mmCIF file of C-alpha atoms in Angstrom:
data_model
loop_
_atom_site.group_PDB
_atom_site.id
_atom_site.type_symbol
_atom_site.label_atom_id
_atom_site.label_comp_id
_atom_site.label_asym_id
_atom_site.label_seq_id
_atom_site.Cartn_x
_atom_site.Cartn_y
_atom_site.Cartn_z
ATOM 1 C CA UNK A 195 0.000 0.000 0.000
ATOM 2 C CA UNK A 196 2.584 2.516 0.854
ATOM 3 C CA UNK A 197 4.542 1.727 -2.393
ATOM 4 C CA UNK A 198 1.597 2.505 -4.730
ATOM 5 C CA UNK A 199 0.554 5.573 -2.218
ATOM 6 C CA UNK A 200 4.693 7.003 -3.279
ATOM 7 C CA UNK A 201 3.949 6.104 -6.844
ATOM 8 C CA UNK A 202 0.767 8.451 -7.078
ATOM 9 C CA UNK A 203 2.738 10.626 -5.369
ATOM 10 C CA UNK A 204 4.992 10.788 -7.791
ATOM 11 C CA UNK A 205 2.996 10.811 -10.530
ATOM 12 C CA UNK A 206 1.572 14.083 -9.293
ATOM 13 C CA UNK A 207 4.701 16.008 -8.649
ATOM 14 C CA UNK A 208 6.056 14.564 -12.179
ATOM 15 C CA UNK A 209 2.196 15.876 -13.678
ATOM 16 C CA UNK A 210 2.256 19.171 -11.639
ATOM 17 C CA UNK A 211 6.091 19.390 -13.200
ATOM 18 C CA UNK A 212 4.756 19.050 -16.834
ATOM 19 C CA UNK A 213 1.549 21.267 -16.712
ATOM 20 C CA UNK A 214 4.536 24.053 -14.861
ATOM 21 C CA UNK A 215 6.665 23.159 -17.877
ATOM 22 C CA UNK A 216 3.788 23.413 -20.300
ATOM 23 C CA UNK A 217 2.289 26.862 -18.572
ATOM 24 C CA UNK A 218 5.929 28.611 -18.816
ATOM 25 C CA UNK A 219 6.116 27.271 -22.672
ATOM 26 C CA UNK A 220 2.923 28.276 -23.637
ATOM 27 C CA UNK A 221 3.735 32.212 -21.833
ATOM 28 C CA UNK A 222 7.029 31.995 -23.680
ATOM 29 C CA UNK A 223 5.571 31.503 -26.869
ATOM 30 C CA UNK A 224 2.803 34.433 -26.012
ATOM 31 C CA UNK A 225 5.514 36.693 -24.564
ATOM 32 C CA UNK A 226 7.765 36.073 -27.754
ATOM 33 C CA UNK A 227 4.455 36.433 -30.216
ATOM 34 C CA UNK A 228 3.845 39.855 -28.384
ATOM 35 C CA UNK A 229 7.175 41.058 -28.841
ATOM 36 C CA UNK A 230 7.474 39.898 -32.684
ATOM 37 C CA UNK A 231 4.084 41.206 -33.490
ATOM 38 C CA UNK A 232 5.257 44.879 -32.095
ATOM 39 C CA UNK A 233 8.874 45.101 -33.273
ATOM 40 C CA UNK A 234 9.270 43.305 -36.580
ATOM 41 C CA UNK A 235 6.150 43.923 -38.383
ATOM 42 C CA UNK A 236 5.230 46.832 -40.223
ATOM 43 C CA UNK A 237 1.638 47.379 -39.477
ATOM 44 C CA UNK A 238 2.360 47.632 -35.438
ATOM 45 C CA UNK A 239 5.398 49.299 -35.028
ATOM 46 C CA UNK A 240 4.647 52.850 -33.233
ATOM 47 C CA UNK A 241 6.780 55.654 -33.916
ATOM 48 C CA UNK A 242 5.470 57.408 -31.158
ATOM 49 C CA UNK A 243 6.795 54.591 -28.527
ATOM 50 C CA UNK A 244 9.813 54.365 -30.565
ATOM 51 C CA UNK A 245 10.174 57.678 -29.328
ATOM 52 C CA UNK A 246 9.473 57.313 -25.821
ATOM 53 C CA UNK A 247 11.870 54.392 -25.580
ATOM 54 C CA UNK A 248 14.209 56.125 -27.182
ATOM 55 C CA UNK A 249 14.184 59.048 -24.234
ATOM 56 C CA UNK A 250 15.231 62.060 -26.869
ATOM 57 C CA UNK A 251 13.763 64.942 -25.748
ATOM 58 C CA UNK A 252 12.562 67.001 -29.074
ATOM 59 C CA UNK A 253 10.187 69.127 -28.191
ATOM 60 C CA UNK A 254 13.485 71.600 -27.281
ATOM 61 C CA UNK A 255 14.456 71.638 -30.833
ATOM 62 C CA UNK A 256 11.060 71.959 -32.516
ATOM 63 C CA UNK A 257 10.952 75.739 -33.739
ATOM 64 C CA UNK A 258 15.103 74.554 -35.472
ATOM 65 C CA UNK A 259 13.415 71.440 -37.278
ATOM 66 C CA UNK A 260 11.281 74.065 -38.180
ATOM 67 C CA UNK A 261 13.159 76.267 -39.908
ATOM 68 C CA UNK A 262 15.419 73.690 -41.475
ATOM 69 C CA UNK A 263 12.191 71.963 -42.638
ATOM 70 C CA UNK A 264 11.272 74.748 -44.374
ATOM 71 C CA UNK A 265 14.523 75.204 -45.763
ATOM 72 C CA UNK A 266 14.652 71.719 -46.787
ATOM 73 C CA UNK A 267 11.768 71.465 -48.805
ATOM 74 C CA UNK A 268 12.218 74.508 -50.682
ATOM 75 C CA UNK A 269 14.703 72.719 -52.176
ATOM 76 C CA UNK A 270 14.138 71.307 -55.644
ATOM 77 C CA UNK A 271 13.317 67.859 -55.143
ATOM 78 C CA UNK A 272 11.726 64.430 -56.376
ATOM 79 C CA UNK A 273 10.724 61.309 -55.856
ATOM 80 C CA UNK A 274 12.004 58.283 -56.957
ATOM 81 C CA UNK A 275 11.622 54.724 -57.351
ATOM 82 C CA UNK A 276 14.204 51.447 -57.114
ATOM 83 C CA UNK A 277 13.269 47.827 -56.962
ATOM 84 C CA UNK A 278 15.112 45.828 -53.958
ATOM 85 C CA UNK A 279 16.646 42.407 -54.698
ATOM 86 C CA UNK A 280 13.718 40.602 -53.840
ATOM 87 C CA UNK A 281 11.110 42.282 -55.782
ATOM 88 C CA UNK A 282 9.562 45.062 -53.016
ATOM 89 C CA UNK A 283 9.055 48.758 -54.834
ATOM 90 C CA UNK A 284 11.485 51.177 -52.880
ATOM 91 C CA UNK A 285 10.899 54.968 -52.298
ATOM 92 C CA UNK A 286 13.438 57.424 -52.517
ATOM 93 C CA UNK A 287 13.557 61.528 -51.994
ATOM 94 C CA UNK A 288 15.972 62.847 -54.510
ATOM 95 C CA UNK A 289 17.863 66.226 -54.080
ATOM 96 C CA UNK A 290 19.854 67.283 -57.180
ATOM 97 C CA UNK A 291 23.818 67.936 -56.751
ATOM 98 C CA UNK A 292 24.448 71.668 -56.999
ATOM 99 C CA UNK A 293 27.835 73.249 -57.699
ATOM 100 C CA UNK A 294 30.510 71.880 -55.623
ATOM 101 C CA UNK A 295 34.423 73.931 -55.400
ATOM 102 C CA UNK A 296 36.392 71.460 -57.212
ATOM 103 C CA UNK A 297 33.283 70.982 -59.686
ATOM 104 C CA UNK A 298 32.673 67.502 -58.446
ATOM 105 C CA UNK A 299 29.178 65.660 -58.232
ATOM 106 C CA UNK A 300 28.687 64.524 -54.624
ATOM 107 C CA UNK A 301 25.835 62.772 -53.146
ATOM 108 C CA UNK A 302 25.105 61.702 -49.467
ATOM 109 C CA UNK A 303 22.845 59.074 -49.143
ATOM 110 C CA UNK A 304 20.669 59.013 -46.159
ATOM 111 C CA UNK A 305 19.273 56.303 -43.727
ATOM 112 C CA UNK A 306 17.270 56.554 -41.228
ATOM 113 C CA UNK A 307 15.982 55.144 -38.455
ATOM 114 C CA UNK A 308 13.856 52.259 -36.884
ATOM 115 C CA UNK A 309 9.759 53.610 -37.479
ATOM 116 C CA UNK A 310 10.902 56.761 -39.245
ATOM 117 C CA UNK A 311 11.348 57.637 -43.011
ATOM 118 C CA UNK A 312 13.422 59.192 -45.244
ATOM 119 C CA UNK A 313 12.422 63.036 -45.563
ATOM 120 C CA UNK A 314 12.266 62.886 -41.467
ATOM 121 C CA UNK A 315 15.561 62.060 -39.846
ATOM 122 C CA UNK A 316 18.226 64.175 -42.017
ATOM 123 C CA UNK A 317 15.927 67.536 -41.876
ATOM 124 C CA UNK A 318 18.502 69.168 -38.940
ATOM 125 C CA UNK A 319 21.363 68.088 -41.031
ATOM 126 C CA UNK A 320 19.892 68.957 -44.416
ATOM 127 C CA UNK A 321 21.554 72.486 -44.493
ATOM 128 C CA UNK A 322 24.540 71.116 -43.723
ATOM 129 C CA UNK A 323 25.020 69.139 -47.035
ATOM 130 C CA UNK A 324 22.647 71.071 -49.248
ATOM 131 C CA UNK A 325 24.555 74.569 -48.893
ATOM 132 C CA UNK A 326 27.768 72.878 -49.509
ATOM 133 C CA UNK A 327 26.813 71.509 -52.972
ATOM 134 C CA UNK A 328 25.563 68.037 -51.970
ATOM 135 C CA UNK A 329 23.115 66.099 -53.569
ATOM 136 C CA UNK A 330 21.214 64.417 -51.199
ATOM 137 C CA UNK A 331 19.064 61.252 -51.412
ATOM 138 C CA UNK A 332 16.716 59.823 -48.769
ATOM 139 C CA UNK A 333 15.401 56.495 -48.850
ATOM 140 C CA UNK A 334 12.374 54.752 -46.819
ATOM 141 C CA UNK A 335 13.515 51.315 -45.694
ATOM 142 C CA UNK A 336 11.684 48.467 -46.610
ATOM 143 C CA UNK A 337 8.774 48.400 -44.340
ATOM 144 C CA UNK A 338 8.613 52.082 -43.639
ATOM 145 C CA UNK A 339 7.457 54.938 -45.526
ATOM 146 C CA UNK A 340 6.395 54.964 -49.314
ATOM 147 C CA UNK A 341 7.961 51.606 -49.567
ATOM 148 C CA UNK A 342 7.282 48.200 -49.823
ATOM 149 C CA UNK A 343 7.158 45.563 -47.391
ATOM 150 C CA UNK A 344 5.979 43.845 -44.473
ATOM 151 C CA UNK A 345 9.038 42.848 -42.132
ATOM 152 C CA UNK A 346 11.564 45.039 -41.285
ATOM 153 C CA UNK A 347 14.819 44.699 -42.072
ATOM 154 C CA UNK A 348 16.966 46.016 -39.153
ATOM 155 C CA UNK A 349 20.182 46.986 -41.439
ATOM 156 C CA UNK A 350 20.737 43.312 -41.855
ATOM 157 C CA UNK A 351 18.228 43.675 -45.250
ATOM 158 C CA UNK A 352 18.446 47.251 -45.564
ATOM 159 C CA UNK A 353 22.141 47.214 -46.561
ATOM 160 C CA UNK A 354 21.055 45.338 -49.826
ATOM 161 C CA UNK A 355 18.532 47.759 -50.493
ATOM 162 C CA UNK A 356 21.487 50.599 -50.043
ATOM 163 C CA UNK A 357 23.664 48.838 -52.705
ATOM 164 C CA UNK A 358 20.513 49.503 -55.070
ATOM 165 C CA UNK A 359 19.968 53.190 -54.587
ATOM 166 C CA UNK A 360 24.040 53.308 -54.562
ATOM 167 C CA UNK A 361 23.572 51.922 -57.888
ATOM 168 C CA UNK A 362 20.748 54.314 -58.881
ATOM 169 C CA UNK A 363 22.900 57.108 -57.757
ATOM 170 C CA UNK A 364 25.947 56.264 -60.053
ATOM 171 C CA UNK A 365 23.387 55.442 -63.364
ATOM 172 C CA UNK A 366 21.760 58.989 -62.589
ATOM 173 C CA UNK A 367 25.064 61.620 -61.721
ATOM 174 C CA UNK A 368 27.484 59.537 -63.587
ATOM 175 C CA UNK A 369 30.249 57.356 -63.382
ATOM 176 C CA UNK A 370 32.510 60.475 -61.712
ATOM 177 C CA UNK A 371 29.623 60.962 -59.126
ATOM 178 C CA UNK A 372 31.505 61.069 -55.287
ATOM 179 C CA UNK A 373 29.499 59.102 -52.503
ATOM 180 C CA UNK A 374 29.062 59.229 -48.963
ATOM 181 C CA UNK A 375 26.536 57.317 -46.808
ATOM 182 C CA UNK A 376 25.423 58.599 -43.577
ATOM 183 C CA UNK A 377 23.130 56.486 -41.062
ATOM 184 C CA UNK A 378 20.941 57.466 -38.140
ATOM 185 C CA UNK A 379 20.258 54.278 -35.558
ATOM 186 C CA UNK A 380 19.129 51.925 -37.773
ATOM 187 C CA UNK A 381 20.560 53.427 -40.720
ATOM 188 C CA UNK A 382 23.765 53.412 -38.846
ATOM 189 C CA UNK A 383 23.469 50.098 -38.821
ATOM 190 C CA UNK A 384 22.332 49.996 -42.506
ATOM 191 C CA UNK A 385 25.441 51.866 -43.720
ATOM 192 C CA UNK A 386 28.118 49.595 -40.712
ATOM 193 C CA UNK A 387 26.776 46.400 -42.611
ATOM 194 C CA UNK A 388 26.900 47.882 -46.267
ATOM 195 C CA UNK A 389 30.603 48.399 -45.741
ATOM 196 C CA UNK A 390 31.686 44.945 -45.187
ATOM 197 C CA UNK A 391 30.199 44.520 -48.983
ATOM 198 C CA UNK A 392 31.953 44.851 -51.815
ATOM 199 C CA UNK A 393 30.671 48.798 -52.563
ATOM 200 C CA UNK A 394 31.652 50.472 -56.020
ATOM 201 C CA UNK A 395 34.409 53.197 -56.084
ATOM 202 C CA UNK A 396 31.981 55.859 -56.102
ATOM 203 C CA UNK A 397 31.506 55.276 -52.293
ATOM 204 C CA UNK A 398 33.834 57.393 -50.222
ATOM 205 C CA UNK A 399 33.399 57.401 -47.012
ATOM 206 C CA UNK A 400 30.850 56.275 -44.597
ATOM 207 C CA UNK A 401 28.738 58.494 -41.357
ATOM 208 C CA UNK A 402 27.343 56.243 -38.940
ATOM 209 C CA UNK A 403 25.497 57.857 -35.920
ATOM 210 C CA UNK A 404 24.356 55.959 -32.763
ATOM 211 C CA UNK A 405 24.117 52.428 -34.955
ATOM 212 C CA UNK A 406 23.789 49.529 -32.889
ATOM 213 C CA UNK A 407 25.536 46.132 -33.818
ATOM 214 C CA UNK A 408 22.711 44.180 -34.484
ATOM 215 C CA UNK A 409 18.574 43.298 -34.083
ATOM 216 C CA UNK A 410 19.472 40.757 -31.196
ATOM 217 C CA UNK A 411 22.146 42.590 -29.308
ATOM 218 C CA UNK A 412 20.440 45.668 -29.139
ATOM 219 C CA UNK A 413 16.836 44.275 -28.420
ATOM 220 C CA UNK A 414 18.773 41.941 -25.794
ATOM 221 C CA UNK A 415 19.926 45.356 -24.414
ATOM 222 C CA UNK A 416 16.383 47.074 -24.585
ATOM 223 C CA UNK A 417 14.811 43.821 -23.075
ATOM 224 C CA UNK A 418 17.171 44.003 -20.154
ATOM 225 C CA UNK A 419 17.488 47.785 -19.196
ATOM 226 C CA UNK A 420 13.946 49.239 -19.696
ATOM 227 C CA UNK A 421 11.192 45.555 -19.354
ATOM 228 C CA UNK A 422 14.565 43.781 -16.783
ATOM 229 C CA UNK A 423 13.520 40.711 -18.812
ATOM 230 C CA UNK A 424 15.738 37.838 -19.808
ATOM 231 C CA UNK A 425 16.865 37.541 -23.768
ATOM 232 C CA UNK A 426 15.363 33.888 -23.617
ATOM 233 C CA UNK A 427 13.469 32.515 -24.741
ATOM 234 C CA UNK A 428 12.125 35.471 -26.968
ATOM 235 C CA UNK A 429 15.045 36.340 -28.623
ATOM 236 C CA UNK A 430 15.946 32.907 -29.722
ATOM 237 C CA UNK A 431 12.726 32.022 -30.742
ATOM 238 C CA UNK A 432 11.638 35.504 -32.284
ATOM 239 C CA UNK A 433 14.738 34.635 -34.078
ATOM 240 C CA UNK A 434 13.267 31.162 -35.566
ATOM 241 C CA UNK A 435 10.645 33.315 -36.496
ATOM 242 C CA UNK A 436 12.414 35.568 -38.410
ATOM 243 C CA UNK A 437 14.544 33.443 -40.294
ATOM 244 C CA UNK A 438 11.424 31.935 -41.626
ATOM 245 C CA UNK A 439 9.069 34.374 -42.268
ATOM 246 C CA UNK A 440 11.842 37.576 -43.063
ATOM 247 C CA UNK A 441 14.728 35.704 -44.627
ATOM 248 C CA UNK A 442 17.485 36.733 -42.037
ATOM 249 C CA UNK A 443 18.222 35.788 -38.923
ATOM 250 C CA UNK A 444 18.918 38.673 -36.056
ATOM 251 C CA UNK A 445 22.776 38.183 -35.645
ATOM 252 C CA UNK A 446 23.592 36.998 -39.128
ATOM 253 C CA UNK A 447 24.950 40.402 -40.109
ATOM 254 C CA UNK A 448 26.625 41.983 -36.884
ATOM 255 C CA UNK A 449 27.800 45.498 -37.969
ATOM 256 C CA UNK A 450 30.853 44.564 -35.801
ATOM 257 C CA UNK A 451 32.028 41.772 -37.943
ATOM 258 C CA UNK A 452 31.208 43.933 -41.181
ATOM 259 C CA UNK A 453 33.276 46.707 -40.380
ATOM 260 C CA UNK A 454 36.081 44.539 -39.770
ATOM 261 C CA UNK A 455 36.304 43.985 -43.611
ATOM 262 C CA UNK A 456 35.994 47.679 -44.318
ATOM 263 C CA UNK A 457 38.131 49.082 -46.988
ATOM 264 C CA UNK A 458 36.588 52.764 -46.900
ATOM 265 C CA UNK A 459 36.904 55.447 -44.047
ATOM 266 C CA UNK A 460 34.403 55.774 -41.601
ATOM 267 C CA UNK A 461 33.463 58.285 -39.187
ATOM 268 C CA UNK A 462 31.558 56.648 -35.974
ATOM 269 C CA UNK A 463 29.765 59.179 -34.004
ATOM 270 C CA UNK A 464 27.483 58.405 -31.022
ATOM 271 C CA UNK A 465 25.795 60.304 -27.869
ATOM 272 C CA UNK A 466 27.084 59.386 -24.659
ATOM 273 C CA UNK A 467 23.752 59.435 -22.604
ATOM 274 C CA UNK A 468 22.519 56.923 -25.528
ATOM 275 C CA UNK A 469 20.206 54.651 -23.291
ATOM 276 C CA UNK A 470 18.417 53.456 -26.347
ATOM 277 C CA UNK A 471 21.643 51.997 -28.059
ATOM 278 C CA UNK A 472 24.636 51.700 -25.656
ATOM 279 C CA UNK A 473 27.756 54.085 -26.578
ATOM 280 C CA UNK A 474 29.742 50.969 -26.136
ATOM 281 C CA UNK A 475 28.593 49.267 -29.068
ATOM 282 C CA UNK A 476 30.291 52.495 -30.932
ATOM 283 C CA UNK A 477 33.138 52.115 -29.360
ATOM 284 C CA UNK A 478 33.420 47.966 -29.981
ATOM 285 C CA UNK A 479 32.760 48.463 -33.945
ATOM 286 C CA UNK A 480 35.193 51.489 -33.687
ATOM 287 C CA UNK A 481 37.763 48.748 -32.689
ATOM 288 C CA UNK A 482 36.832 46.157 -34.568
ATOM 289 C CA UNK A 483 37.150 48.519 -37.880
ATOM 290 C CA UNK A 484 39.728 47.558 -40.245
ATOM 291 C CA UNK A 485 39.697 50.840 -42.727
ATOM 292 C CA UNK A 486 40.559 54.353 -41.593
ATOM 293 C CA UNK A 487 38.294 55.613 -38.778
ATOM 294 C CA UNK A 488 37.548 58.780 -37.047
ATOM 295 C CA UNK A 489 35.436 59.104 -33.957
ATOM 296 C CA UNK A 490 33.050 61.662 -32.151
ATOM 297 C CA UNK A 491 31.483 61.077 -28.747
ATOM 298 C CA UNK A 492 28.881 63.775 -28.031
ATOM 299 C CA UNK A 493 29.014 64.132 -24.433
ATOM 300 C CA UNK A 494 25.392 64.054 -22.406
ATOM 301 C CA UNK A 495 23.653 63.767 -26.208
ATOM 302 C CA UNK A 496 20.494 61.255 -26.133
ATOM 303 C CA UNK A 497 19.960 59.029 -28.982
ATOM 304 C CA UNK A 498 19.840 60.154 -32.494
ATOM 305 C CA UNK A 499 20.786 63.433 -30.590
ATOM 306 C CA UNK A 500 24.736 64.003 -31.300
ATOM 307 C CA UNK A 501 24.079 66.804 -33.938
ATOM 308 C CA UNK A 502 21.326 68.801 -31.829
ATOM 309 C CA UNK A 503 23.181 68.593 -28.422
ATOM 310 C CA UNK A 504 26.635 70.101 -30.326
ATOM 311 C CA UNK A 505 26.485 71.265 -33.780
ATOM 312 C CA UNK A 506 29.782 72.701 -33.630
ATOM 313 C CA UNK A 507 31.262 69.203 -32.854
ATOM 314 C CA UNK A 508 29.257 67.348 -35.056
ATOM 315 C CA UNK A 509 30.268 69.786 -38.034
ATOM 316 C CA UNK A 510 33.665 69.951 -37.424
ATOM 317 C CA UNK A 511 33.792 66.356 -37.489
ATOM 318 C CA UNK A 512 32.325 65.976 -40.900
ATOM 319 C CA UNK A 513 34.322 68.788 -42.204
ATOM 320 C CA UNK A 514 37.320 66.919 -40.810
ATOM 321 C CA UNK A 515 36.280 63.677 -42.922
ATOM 322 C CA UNK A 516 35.831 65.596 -45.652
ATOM 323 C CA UNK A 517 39.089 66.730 -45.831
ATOM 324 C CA UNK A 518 40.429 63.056 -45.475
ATOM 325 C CA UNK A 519 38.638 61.731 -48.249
ATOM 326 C CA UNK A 520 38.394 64.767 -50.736
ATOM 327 C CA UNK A 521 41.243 66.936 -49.547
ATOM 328 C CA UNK A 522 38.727 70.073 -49.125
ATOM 329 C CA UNK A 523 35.566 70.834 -47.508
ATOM 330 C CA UNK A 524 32.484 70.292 -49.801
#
């Protein structure tokens, strides 16, 4: 009798074991169904709690976006059209070169960030490279804006899509048409992972501002420092996900591997009260870079804030790059 009393005993620790196993599965796979649902796909991404994650104060700069909005689009421009590798229609904002000092066609391409789009992240620094001569063209990412898509790429698509509007650039200006790319968070990213490719000549020099390294180290980071939740099992198994349904998986292209088999110079800027994306993931890929490298750490700047908290710095650095790579300021 006592024998069979231990062996339903058991049986009900080992079947209260299983249903505890079975409960934590089943909230893993809601928790990691949540998260995907919210960061990956287009239709319920928010920029609004982008923002608030992000902690960037703007409201202090909104009557200078204002003015350099204004500026901005009184500029001749146009829209334009590319299709990505994989058949998605891609939306571009084109900006004509003007006259440069050595008579030289330069174009900056711009990237920006995670829930933004293309005429929105580059309007403080529009100025900059329109009044030097600059032709400037800004691209929606897949997924966001006027273009195509449902899953987003994270940089680790997006740097594909750059080698097409790099192409479109060059078949447009011409063959002697000078290139840089410049990046804001995710476009950081974009333009980090682009230059571990194999880009054409016409590419000069590459901006990256507060990129991260990749999807899964930087939602690892997000997932620990503003939810204090573990990276698994969501991050693995958004990861699954992904590589099914998106066609990459979230550490296949680390922008800290990439930039390790850079050939062109690269100026790595970053902010550093960046809570969003740690300043030490600059400061890893600045290491890890293999090409000539330059970098700018805006002290107390938020993220994607570098060029509002100190224009001066932020200036002087690209006029500094631009001498490297062209001899003169555009």
């Amino acid at each position: 009798m006592e024998y069979r009393r231990g062996k339903r005993r058991g049986g009900s620790i080992l079947h209260k074991a299983a249903l505890c196993a079975g409960g934590l599965a089943v909230a893993g796979a809601v928790e990691t169904a949540y998260f995907y649902r919210r960061v990956m796909k287009r239709a319920h991404t928010d920029v609004e709690r982008t923002t608030k994650m992000a902690g960037t104060d703007w409201s202090q700069y909104k009557d200078f976006l204002a003015q350099r909005k204004e500026y901005m689009l009184a500029q001749e421009h146009m829209d334009v059209y590319r299709t990505s590798y994989d058949g998605l229609k891609l939306h571009s904002t084109f900006f004509p070169p003007g006259e440069m000092q050595d008579a030289k066609k330069r174009v900056v391409l711009c990237f920006h960030g995670y829930t933004s789009k293309g005429m929105q992240d580059f309007i403080g620094l529009s100025y900059y490279y329109l009044q030097r001569g600059y032709g400037m063209l800004h691209p929606d990412a897949r997924a966001h804006g006027s273009s195509e898509g449902e899953y987003i790429g994270f940089g680790c698509l997006d740097r594909r899509d750059a080698l097409e509007w790099i192409n479109w650039v060059i078949e447009n200006c011409g063959e002697e048409v000078e290139i840089l790319l410049h990046g804001i968070s995710m476009g950081g990213a974009t333009v980090l992972m682009a230059s571990g490719l194999e880009l054409p000549p016409q590419v000069k020099g590459i901006i990256s501002d507060c990129a991260f390294t990749s999807p899964k180290e930087v939602f690892t980071h997000v997932l620990h420092s503003m939810y204090h939740l573990p990276a698994f099992p969501v991050i693995p198994a958004a990861d699954l996900i992904n590589r099914r349904v998106a066609g990459y998986g979230m550490d296949e292209c680390n922008a800290r591997r990439e930039v390790a088999k850079a050939k062109v110079p690269i100026l790595f800027i970053h902010g550093s009260a960046d809570t969003f994306v740690p300043c030490s993931m600059c400061r890893e890929m600045y290491e890890c870079c293999s090409s000539p490298k330059k970098l700018l750490i805006v002290e107390d700047a938020a993220h994607a804030e570098s060029y509002y908290k100190n224009r001066e710095a932020y200036e002087k650095a690209l006029n500094e790059f631009q001498v490297q790579i062209f001899g003169q300021i555009g």
